[in-house]
PDB file of C-alpha atoms in Angstrom:
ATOM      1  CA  UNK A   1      -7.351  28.701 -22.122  1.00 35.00           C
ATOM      2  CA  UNK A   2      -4.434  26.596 -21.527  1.00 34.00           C
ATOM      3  CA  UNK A   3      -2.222  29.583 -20.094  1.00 34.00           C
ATOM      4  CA  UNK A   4      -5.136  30.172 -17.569  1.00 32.00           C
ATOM      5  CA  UNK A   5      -5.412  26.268 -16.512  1.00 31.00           C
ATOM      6  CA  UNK A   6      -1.695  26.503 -16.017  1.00 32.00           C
ATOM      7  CA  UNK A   7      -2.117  29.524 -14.142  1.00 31.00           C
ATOM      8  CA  UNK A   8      -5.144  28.622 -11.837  1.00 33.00           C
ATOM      9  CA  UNK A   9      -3.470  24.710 -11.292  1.00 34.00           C
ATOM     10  CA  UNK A  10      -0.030  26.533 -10.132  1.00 35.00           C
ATOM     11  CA  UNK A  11      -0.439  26.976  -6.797  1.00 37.00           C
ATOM     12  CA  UNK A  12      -3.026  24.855  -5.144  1.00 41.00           C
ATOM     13  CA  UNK A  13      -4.061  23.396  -1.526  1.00 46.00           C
ATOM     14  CA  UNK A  14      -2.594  24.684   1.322  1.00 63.00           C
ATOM     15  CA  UNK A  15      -0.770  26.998  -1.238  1.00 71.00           C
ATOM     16  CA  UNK A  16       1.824  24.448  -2.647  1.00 78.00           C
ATOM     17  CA  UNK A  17       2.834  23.430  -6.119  1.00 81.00           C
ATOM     18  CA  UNK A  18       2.057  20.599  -7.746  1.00 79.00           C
ATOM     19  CA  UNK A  19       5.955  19.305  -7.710  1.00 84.00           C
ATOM     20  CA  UNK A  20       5.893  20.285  -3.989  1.00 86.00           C
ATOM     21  CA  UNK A  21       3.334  17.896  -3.198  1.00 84.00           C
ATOM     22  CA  UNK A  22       4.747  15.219  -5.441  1.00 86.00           C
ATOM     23  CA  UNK A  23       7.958  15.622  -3.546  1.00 90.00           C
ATOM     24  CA  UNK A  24       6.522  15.184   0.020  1.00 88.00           C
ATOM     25  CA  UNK A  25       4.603  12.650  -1.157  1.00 86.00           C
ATOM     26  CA  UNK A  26       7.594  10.387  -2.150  1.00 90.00           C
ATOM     27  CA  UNK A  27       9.502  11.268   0.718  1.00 92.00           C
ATOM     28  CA  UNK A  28       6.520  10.226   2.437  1.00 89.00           C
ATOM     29  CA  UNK A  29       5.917   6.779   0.643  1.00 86.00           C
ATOM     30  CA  UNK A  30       9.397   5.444   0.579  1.00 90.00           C
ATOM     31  CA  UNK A  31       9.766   6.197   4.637  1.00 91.00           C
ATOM     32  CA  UNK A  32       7.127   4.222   5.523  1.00 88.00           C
ATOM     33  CA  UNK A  33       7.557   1.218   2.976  1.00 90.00           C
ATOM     34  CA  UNK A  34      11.080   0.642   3.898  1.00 91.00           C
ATOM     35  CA  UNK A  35      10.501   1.260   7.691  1.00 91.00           C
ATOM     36  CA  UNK A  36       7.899  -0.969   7.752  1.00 93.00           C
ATOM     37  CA  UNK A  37       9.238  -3.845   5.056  1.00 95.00           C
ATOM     38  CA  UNK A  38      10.097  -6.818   7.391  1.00 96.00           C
ATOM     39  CA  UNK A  39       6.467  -6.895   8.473  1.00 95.00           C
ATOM     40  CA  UNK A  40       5.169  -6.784   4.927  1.00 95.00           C
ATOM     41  CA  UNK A  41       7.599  -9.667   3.939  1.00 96.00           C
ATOM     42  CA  UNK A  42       5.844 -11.522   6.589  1.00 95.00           C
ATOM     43  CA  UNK A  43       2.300 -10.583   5.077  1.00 95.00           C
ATOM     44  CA  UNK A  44       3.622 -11.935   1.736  1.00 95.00           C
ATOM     45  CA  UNK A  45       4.597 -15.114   3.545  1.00 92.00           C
ATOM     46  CA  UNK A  46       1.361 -16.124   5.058  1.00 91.00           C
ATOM     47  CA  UNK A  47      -0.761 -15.496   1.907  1.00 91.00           C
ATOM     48  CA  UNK A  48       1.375 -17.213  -0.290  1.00 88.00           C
ATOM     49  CA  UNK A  49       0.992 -20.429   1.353  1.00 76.00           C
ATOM     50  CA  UNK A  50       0.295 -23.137  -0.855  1.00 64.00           C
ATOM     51  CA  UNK A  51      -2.565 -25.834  -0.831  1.00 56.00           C
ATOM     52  CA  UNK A  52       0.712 -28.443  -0.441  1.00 53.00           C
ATOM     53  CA  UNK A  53       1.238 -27.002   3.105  1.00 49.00           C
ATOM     54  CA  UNK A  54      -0.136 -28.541   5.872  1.00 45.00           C
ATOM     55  CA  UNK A  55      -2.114 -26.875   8.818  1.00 52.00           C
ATOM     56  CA  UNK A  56      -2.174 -23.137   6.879  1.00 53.00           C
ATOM     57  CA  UNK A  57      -4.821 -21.969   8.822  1.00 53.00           C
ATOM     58  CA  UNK A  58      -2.857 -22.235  12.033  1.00 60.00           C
ATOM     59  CA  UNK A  59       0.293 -20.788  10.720  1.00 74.00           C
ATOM     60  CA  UNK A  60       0.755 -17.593  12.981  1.00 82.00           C
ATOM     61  CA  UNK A  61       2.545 -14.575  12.758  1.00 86.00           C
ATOM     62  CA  UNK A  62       5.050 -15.616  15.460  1.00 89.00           C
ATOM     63  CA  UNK A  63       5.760 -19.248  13.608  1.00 89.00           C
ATOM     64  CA  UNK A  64       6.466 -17.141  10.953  1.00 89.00           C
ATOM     65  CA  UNK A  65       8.710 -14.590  11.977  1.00 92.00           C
ATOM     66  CA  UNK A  66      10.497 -17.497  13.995  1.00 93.00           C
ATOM     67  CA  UNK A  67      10.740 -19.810  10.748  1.00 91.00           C
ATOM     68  CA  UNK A  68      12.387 -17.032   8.716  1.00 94.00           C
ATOM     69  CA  UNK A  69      14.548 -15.198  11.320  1.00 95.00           C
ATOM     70  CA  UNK A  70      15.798 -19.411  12.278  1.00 94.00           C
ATOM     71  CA  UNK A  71      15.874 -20.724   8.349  1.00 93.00           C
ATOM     72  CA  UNK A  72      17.458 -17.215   6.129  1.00 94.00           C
ATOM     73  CA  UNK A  73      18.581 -14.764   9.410  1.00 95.00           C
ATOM     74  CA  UNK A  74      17.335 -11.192   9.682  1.00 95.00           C
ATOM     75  CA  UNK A  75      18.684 -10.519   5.983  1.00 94.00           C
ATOM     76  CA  UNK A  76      15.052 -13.041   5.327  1.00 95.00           C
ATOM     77  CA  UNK A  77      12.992 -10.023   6.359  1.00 96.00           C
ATOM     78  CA  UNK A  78      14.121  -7.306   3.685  1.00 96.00           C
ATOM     79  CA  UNK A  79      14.284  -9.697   0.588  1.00 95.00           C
ATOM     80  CA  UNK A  80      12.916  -7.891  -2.116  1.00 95.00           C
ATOM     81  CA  UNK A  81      13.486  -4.420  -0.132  1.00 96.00           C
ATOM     82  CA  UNK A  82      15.423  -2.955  -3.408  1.00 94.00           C
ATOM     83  CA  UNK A  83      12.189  -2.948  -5.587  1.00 95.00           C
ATOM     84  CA  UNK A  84       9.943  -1.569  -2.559  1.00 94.00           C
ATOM     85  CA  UNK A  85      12.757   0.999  -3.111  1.00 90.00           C
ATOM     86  CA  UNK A  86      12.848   1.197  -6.509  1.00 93.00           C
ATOM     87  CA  UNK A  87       8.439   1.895  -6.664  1.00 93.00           C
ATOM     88  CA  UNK A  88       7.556   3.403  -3.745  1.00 91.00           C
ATOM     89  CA  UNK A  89       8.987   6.736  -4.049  1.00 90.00           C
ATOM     90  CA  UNK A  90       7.666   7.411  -7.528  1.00 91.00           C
ATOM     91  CA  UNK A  91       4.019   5.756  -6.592  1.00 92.00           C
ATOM     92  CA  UNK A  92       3.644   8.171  -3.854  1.00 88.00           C
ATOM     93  CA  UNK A  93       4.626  11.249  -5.951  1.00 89.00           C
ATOM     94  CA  UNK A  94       2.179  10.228  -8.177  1.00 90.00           C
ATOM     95  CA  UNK A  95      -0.206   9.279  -5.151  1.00 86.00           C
ATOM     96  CA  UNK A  96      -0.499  12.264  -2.966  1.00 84.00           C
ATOM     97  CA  UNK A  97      -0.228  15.525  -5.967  1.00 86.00           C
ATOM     98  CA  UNK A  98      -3.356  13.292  -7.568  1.00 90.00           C
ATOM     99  CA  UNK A  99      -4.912  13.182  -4.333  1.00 87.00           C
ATOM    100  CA  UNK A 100      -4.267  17.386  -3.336  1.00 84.00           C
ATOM    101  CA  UNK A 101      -5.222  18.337  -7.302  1.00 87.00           C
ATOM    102  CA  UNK A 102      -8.447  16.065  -7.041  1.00 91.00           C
ATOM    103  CA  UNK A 103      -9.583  17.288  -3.375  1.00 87.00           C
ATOM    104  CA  UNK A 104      -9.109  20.878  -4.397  1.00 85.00           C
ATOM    105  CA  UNK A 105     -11.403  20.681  -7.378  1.00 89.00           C
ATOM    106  CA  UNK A 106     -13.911  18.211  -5.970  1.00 91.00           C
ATOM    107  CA  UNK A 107     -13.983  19.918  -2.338  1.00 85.00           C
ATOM    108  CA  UNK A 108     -15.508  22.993  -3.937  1.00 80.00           C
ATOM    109  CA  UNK A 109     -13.819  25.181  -1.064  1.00 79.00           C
ATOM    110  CA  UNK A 110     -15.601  22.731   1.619  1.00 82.00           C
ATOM    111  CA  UNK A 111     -12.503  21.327   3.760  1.00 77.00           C
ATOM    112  CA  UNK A 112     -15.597  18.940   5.850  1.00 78.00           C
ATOM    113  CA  UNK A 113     -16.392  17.014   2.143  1.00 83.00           C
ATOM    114  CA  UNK A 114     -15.590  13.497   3.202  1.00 79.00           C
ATOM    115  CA  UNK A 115     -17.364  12.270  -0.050  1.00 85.00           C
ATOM    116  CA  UNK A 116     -14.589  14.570  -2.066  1.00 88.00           C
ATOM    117  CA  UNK A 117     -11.581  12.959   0.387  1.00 84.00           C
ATOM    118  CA  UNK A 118     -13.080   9.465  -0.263  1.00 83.00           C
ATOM    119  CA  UNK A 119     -13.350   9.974  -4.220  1.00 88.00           C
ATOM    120  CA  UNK A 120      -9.846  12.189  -4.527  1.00 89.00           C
ATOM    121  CA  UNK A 121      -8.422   8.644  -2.909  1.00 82.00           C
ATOM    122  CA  UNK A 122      -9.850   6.940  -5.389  1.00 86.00           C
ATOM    123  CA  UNK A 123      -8.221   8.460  -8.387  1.00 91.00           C
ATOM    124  CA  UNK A 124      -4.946   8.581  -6.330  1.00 89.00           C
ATOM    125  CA  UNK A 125      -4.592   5.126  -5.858  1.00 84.00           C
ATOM    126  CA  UNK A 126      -5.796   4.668  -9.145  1.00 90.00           C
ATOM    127  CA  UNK A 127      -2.996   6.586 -11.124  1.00 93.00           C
ATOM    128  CA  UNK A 128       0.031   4.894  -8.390  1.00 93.00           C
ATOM    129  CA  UNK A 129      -1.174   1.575  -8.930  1.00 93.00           C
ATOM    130  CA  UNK A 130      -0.092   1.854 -12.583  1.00 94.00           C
ATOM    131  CA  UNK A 131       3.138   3.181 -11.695  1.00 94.00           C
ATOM    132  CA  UNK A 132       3.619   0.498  -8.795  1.00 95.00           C
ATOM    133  CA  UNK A 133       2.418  -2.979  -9.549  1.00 96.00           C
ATOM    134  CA  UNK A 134       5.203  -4.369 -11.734  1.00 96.00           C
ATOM    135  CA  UNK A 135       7.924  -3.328  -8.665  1.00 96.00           C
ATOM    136  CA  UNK A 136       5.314  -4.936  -6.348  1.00 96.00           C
ATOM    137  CA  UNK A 137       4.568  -8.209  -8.286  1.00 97.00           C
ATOM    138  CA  UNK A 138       9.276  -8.242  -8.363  1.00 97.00           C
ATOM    139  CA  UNK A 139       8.819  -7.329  -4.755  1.00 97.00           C
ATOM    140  CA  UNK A 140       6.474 -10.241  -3.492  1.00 97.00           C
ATOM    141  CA  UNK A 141       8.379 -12.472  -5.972  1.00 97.00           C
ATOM    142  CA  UNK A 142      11.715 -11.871  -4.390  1.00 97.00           C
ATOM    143  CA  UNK A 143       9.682 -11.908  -0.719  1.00 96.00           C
ATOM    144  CA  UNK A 144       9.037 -15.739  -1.161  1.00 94.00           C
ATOM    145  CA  UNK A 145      10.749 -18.336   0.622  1.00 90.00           C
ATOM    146  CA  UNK A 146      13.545 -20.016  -1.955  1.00 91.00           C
ATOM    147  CA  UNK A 147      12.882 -17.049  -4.508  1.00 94.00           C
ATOM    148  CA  UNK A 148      14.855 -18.778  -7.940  1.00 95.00           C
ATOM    149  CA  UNK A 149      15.370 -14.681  -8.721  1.00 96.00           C
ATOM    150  CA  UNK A 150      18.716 -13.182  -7.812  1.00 93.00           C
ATOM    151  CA  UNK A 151      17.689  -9.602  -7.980  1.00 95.00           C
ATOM    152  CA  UNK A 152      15.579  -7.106  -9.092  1.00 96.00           C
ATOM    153  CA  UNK A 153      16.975  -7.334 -12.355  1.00 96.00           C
ATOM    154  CA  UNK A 154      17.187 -10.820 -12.418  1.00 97.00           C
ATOM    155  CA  UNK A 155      13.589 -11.232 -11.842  1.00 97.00           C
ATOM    156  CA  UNK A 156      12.411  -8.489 -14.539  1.00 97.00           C
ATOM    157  CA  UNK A 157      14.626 -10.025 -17.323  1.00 97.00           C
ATOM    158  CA  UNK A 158      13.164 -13.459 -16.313  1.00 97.00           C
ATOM    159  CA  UNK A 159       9.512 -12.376 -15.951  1.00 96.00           C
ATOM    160  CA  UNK A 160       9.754 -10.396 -19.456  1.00 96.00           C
ATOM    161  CA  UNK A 161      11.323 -13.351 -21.076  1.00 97.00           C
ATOM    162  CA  UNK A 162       9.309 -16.163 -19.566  1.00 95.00           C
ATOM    163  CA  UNK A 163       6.031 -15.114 -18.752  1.00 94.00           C
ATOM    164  CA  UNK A 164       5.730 -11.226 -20.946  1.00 95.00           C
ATOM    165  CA  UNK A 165       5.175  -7.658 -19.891  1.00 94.00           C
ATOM    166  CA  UNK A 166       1.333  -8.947 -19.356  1.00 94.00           C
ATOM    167  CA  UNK A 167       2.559 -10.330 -15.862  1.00 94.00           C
ATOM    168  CA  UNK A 168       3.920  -7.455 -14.627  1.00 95.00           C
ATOM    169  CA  UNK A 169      -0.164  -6.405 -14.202  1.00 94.00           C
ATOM    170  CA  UNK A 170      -1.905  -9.671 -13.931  1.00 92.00           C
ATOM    171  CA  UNK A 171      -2.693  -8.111 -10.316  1.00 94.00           C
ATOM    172  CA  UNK A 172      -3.151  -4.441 -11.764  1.00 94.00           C
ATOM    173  CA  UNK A 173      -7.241  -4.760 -11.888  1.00 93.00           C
ATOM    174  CA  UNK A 174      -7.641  -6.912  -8.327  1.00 94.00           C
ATOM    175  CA  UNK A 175      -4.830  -4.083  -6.871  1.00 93.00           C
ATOM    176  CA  UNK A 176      -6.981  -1.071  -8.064  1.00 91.00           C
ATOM    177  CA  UNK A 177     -10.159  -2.890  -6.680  1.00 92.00           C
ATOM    178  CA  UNK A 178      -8.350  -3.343  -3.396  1.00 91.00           C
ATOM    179  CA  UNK A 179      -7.193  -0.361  -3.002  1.00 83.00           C
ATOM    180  CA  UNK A 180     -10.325   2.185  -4.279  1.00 80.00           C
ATOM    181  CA  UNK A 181     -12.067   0.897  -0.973  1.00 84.00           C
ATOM    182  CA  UNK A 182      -8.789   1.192   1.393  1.00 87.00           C
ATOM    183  CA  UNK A 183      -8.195   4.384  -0.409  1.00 78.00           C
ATOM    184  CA  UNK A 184     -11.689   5.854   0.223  1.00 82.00           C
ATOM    185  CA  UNK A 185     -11.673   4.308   3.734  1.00 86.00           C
ATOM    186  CA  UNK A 186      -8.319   5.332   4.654  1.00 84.00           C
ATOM    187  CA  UNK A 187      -8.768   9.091   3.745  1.00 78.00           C
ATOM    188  CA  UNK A 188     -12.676   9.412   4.982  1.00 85.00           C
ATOM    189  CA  UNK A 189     -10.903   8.239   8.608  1.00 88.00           C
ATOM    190  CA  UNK A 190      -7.768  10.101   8.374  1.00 86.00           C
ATOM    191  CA  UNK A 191      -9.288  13.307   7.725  1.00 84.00           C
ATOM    192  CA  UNK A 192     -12.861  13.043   9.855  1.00 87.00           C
ATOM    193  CA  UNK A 193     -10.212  11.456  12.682  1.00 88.00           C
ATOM    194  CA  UNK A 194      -8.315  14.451  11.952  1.00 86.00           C
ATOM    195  CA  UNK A 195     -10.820  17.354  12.255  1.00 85.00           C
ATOM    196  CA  UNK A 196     -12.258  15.214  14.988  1.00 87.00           C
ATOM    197  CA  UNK A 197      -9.137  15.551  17.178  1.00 85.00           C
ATOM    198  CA  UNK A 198      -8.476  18.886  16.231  1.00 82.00           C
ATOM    199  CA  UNK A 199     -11.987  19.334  17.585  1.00 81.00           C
ATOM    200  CA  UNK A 200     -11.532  18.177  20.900  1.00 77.00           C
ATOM    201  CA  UNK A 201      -8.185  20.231  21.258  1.00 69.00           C
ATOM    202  CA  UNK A 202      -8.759  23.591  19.030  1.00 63.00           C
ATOM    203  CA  UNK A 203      -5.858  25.428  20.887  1.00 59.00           C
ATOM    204  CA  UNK A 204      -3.384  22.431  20.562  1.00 55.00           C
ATOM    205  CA  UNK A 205      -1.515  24.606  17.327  1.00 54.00           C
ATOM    206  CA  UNK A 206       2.097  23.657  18.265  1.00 55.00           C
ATOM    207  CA  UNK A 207       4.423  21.576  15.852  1.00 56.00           C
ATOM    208  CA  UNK A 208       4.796  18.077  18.184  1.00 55.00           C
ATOM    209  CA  UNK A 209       0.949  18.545  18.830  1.00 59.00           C
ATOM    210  CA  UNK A 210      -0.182  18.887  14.888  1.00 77.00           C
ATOM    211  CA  UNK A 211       2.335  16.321  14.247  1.00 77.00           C
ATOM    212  CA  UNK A 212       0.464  13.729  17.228  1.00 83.00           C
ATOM    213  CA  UNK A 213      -2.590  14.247  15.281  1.00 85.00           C
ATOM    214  CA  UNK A 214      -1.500  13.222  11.722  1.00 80.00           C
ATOM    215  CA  UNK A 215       0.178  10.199  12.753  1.00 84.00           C
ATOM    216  CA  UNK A 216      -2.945   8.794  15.370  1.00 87.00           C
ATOM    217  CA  UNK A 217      -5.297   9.865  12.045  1.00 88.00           C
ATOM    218  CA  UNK A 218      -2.989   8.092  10.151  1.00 86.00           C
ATOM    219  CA  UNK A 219      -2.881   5.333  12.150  1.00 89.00           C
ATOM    220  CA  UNK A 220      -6.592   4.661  12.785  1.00 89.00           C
ATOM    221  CA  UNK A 221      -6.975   5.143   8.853  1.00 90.00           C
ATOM    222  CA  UNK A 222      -4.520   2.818   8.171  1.00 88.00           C
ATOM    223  CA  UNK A 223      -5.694  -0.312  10.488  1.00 91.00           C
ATOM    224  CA  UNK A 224      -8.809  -0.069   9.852  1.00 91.00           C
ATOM    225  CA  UNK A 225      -8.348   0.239   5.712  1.00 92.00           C
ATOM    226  CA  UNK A 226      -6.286  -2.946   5.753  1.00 93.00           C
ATOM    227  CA  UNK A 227      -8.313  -5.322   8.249  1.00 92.00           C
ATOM    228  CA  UNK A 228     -11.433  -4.561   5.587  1.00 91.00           C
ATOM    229  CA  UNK A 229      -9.945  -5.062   2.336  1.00 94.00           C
ATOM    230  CA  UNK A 230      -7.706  -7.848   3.394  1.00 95.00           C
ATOM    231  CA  UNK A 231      -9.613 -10.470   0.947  1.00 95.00           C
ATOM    232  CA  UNK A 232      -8.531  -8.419  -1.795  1.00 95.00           C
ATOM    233  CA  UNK A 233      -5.101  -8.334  -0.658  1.00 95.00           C
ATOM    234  CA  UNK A 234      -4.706 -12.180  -0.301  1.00 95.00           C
ATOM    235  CA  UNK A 235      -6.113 -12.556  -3.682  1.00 95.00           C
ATOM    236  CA  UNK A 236      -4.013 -10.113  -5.070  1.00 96.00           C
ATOM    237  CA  UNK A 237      -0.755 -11.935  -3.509  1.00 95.00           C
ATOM    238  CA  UNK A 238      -1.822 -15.042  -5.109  1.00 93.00           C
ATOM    239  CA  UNK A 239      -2.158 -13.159  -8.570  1.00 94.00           C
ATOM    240  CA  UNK A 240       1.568 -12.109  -8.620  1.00 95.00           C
ATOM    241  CA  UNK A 241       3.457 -14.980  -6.859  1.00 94.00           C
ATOM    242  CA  UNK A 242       1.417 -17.647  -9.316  1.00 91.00           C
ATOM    243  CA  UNK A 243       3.767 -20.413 -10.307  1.00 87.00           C
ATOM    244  CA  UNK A 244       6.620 -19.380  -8.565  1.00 90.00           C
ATOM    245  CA  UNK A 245       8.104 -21.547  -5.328  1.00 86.00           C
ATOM    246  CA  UNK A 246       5.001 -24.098  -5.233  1.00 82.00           C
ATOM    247  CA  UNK A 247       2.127 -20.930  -5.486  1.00 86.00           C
ATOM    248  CA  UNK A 248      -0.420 -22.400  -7.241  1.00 85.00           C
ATOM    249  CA  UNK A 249      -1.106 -20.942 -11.044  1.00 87.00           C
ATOM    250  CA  UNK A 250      -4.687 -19.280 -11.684  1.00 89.00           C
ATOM    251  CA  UNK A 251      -6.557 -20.188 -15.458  1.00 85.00           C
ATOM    252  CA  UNK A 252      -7.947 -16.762 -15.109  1.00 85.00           C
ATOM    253  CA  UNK A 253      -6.609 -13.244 -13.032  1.00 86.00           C
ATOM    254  CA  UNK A 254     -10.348 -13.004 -12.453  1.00 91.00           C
ATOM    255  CA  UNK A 255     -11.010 -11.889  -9.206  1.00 93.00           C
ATOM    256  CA  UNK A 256     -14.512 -14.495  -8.738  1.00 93.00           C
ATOM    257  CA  UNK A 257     -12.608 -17.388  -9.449  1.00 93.00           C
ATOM    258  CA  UNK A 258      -9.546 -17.009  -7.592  1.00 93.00           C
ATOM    259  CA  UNK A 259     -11.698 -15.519  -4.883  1.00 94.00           C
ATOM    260  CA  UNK A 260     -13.847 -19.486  -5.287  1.00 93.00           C
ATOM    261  CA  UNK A 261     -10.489 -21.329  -5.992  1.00 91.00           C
ATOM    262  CA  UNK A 262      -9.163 -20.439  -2.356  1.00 91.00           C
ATOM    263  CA  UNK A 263     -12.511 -20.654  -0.811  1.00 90.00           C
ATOM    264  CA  UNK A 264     -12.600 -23.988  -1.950  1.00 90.00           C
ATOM    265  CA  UNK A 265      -9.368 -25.034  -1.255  1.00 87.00           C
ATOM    266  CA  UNK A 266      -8.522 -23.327   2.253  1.00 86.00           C
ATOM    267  CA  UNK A 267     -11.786 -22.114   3.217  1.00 87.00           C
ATOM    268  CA  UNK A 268     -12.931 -18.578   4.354  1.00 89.00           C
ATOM    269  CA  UNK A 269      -9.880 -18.371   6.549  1.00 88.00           C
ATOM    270  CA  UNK A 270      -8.143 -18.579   3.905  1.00 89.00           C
ATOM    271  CA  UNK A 271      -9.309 -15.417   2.141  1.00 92.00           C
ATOM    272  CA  UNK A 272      -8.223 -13.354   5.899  1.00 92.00           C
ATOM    273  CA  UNK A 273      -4.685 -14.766   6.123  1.00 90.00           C
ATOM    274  CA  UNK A 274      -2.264 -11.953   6.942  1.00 91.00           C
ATOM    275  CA  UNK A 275      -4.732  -9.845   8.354  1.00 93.00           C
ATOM    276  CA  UNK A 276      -2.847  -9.407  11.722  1.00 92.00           C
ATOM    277  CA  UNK A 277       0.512  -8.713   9.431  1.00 93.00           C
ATOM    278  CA  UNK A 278      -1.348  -6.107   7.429  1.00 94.00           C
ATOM    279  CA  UNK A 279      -3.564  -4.501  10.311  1.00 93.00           C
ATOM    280  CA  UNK A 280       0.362  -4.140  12.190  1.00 91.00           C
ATOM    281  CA  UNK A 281       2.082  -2.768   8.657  1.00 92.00           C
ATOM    282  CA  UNK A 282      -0.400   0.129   8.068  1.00 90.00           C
ATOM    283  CA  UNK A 283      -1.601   1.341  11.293  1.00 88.00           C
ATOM    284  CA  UNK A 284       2.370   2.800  11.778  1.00 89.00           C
ATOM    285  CA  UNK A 285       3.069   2.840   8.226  1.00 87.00           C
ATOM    286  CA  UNK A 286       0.438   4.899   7.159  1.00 82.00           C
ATOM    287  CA  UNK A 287       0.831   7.493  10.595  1.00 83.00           C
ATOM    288  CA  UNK A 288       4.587   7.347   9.665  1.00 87.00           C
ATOM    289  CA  UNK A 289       3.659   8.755   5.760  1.00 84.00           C
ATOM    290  CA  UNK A 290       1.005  11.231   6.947  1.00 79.00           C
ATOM    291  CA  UNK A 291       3.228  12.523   9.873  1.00 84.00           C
ATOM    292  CA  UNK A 292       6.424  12.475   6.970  1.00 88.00           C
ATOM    293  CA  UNK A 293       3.842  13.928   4.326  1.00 86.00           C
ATOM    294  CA  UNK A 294       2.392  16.652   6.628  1.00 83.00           C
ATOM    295  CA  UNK A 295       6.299  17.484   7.920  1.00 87.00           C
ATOM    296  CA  UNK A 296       7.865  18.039   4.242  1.00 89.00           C
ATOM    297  CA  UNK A 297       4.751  20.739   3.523  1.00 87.00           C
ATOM    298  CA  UNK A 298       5.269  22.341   6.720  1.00 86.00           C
ATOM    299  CA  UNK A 299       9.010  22.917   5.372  1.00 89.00           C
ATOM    300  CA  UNK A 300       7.715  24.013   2.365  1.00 87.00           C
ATOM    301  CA  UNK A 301       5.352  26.608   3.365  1.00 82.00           C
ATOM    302  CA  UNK A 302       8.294  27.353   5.674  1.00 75.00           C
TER     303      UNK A 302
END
């Protein structure tokens, strides 16, 4: 039985291999990530912002970028950019060979089933959350303004010593919540935005044409993904820069009460802060993965 799983799992969609896809999927991941970093440093920036601040809610993405590009110099922008480096490539192995294996068996041969793209999402980001988070709680640590960590390492030895191995996934339950829904929504658009524009142009079948579609799918995936489940993200900042430069420690990681604690404190503006960032990091990041993603299989099947 197991020889005949191995055999039937060997080559799957689009007639790759499971190390195929895991390959063009961190290709993919790390492109985009460190492409796009400076603009998720600024992200990190606005949600971070501390009760002891004054004005928050009118902090914009332009004061920003001006305060850290005026303060710390363009080098401000890709703190942090070695652990993005370190995760992102492994994640989004892990990410898009879940997501192929998962669509193929829940598709049932139907390549329309937006309910199997939504749930194959699902367990993707799922399984590369696990693998991520504890890069991406160093990353948004190193991110802050007058991070006390001088590295990577520095940070993990510290965190381990100080705090335990628990705080590496304080986020890990918010981050999965947050990203099941962006997951779901991101690959429902990408591929019915997909077939949609394929639609309109059936005879468009040349390489700069196929490769027009998957990033504008991508991109309209991507924006509208992170403008809905940007509540989640802000909460999920929060979660992994408690304590650290001024951020404000949690009692609990529950989602509720930090969700009430900055309701409270800066309102319901303050659960949409780094929207715009967000919106601007996945709408190109996520056409520059699925344009990456969709180029490395085209080589393979090549």
């Amino acid at each position: 039985m197991g020889a005949t799983a191995a055999a039937d799992a060997a080559p799957i969609h689009d007639g790759l291999e499971f190390w195929q896809y895991m390959i063009a999927g961190s290709i993919a991941g790390s492109i985009e990530h460190m492409a796009m970093f400076p603009v998720d440093t600024l992200k990190t920036r606005m949600q971070a912002i501390t009760s002891s601040s004054t004005k928050i809610s009118q902090i914009t993405l332009r004061q920003s970028l001006g305060s850290i590009l005026k303060l710390e110099g363009l080098s401000g922008l890709y703190c942090g950019i070695g652990a993005m480096g370190l995760g992102a490539g492994p994640a989004h192995a892990v990410y898009f060979s879940v997501y192929e294996a998962s669509k193929k068996f829940l598709s049932s041969g139907n390549p329309n089933n937006s309910a199997a793209h939504a749930a194959s999402g699902v367990l993707a980001t799922v399984a590369s959350d696990a693998v991520f988070t504890p890069m991406d709680v160093v990353k948004q640590r190193l991110q802050l303004k007058g991070s006390p960590y001088r590295g990577v390492g520095d940070c993990v030895k510290r965190v381990l010593v100080e705090e335990g191995i628990g705080a590496f996934y304080a986020s890990y339950r918010t981050t999965v919540v947050m990203n099941a829904p962006f997951t779901a929504v991101h690959f429902a658009t990408y591929e019915a935005t997909k077939r949609g524009l394929m639609e309109v142009s059936p005879e468009s079948g040349g390489e700069d044409e196929n490769l027009l579609v998957h990033a504008t799918a991508g991109a309209a995936a991507g924006a509208l993904a992170a403008v809905l489940t940007t509540p989640l993200d802000v909460v999920k900042t929060q979660l992994q820069c408690q304590g650290v430069c001024g951020c404000d420690r949690f009692s609990s990681s529950s989602i509720v009460d930090v969700v009430r604690t900055i309701k409270k404190r800066d309102g319901y503006g303050g659960l949409m802060r780094g929207w715009a960032p967000r919106m601007l990091f996945h709408a190109p990041a996520a056409a520059i993965c699925w344009s990456t993603y969709e180029s490395v299989k085209t080589f393979f099947h090549n």
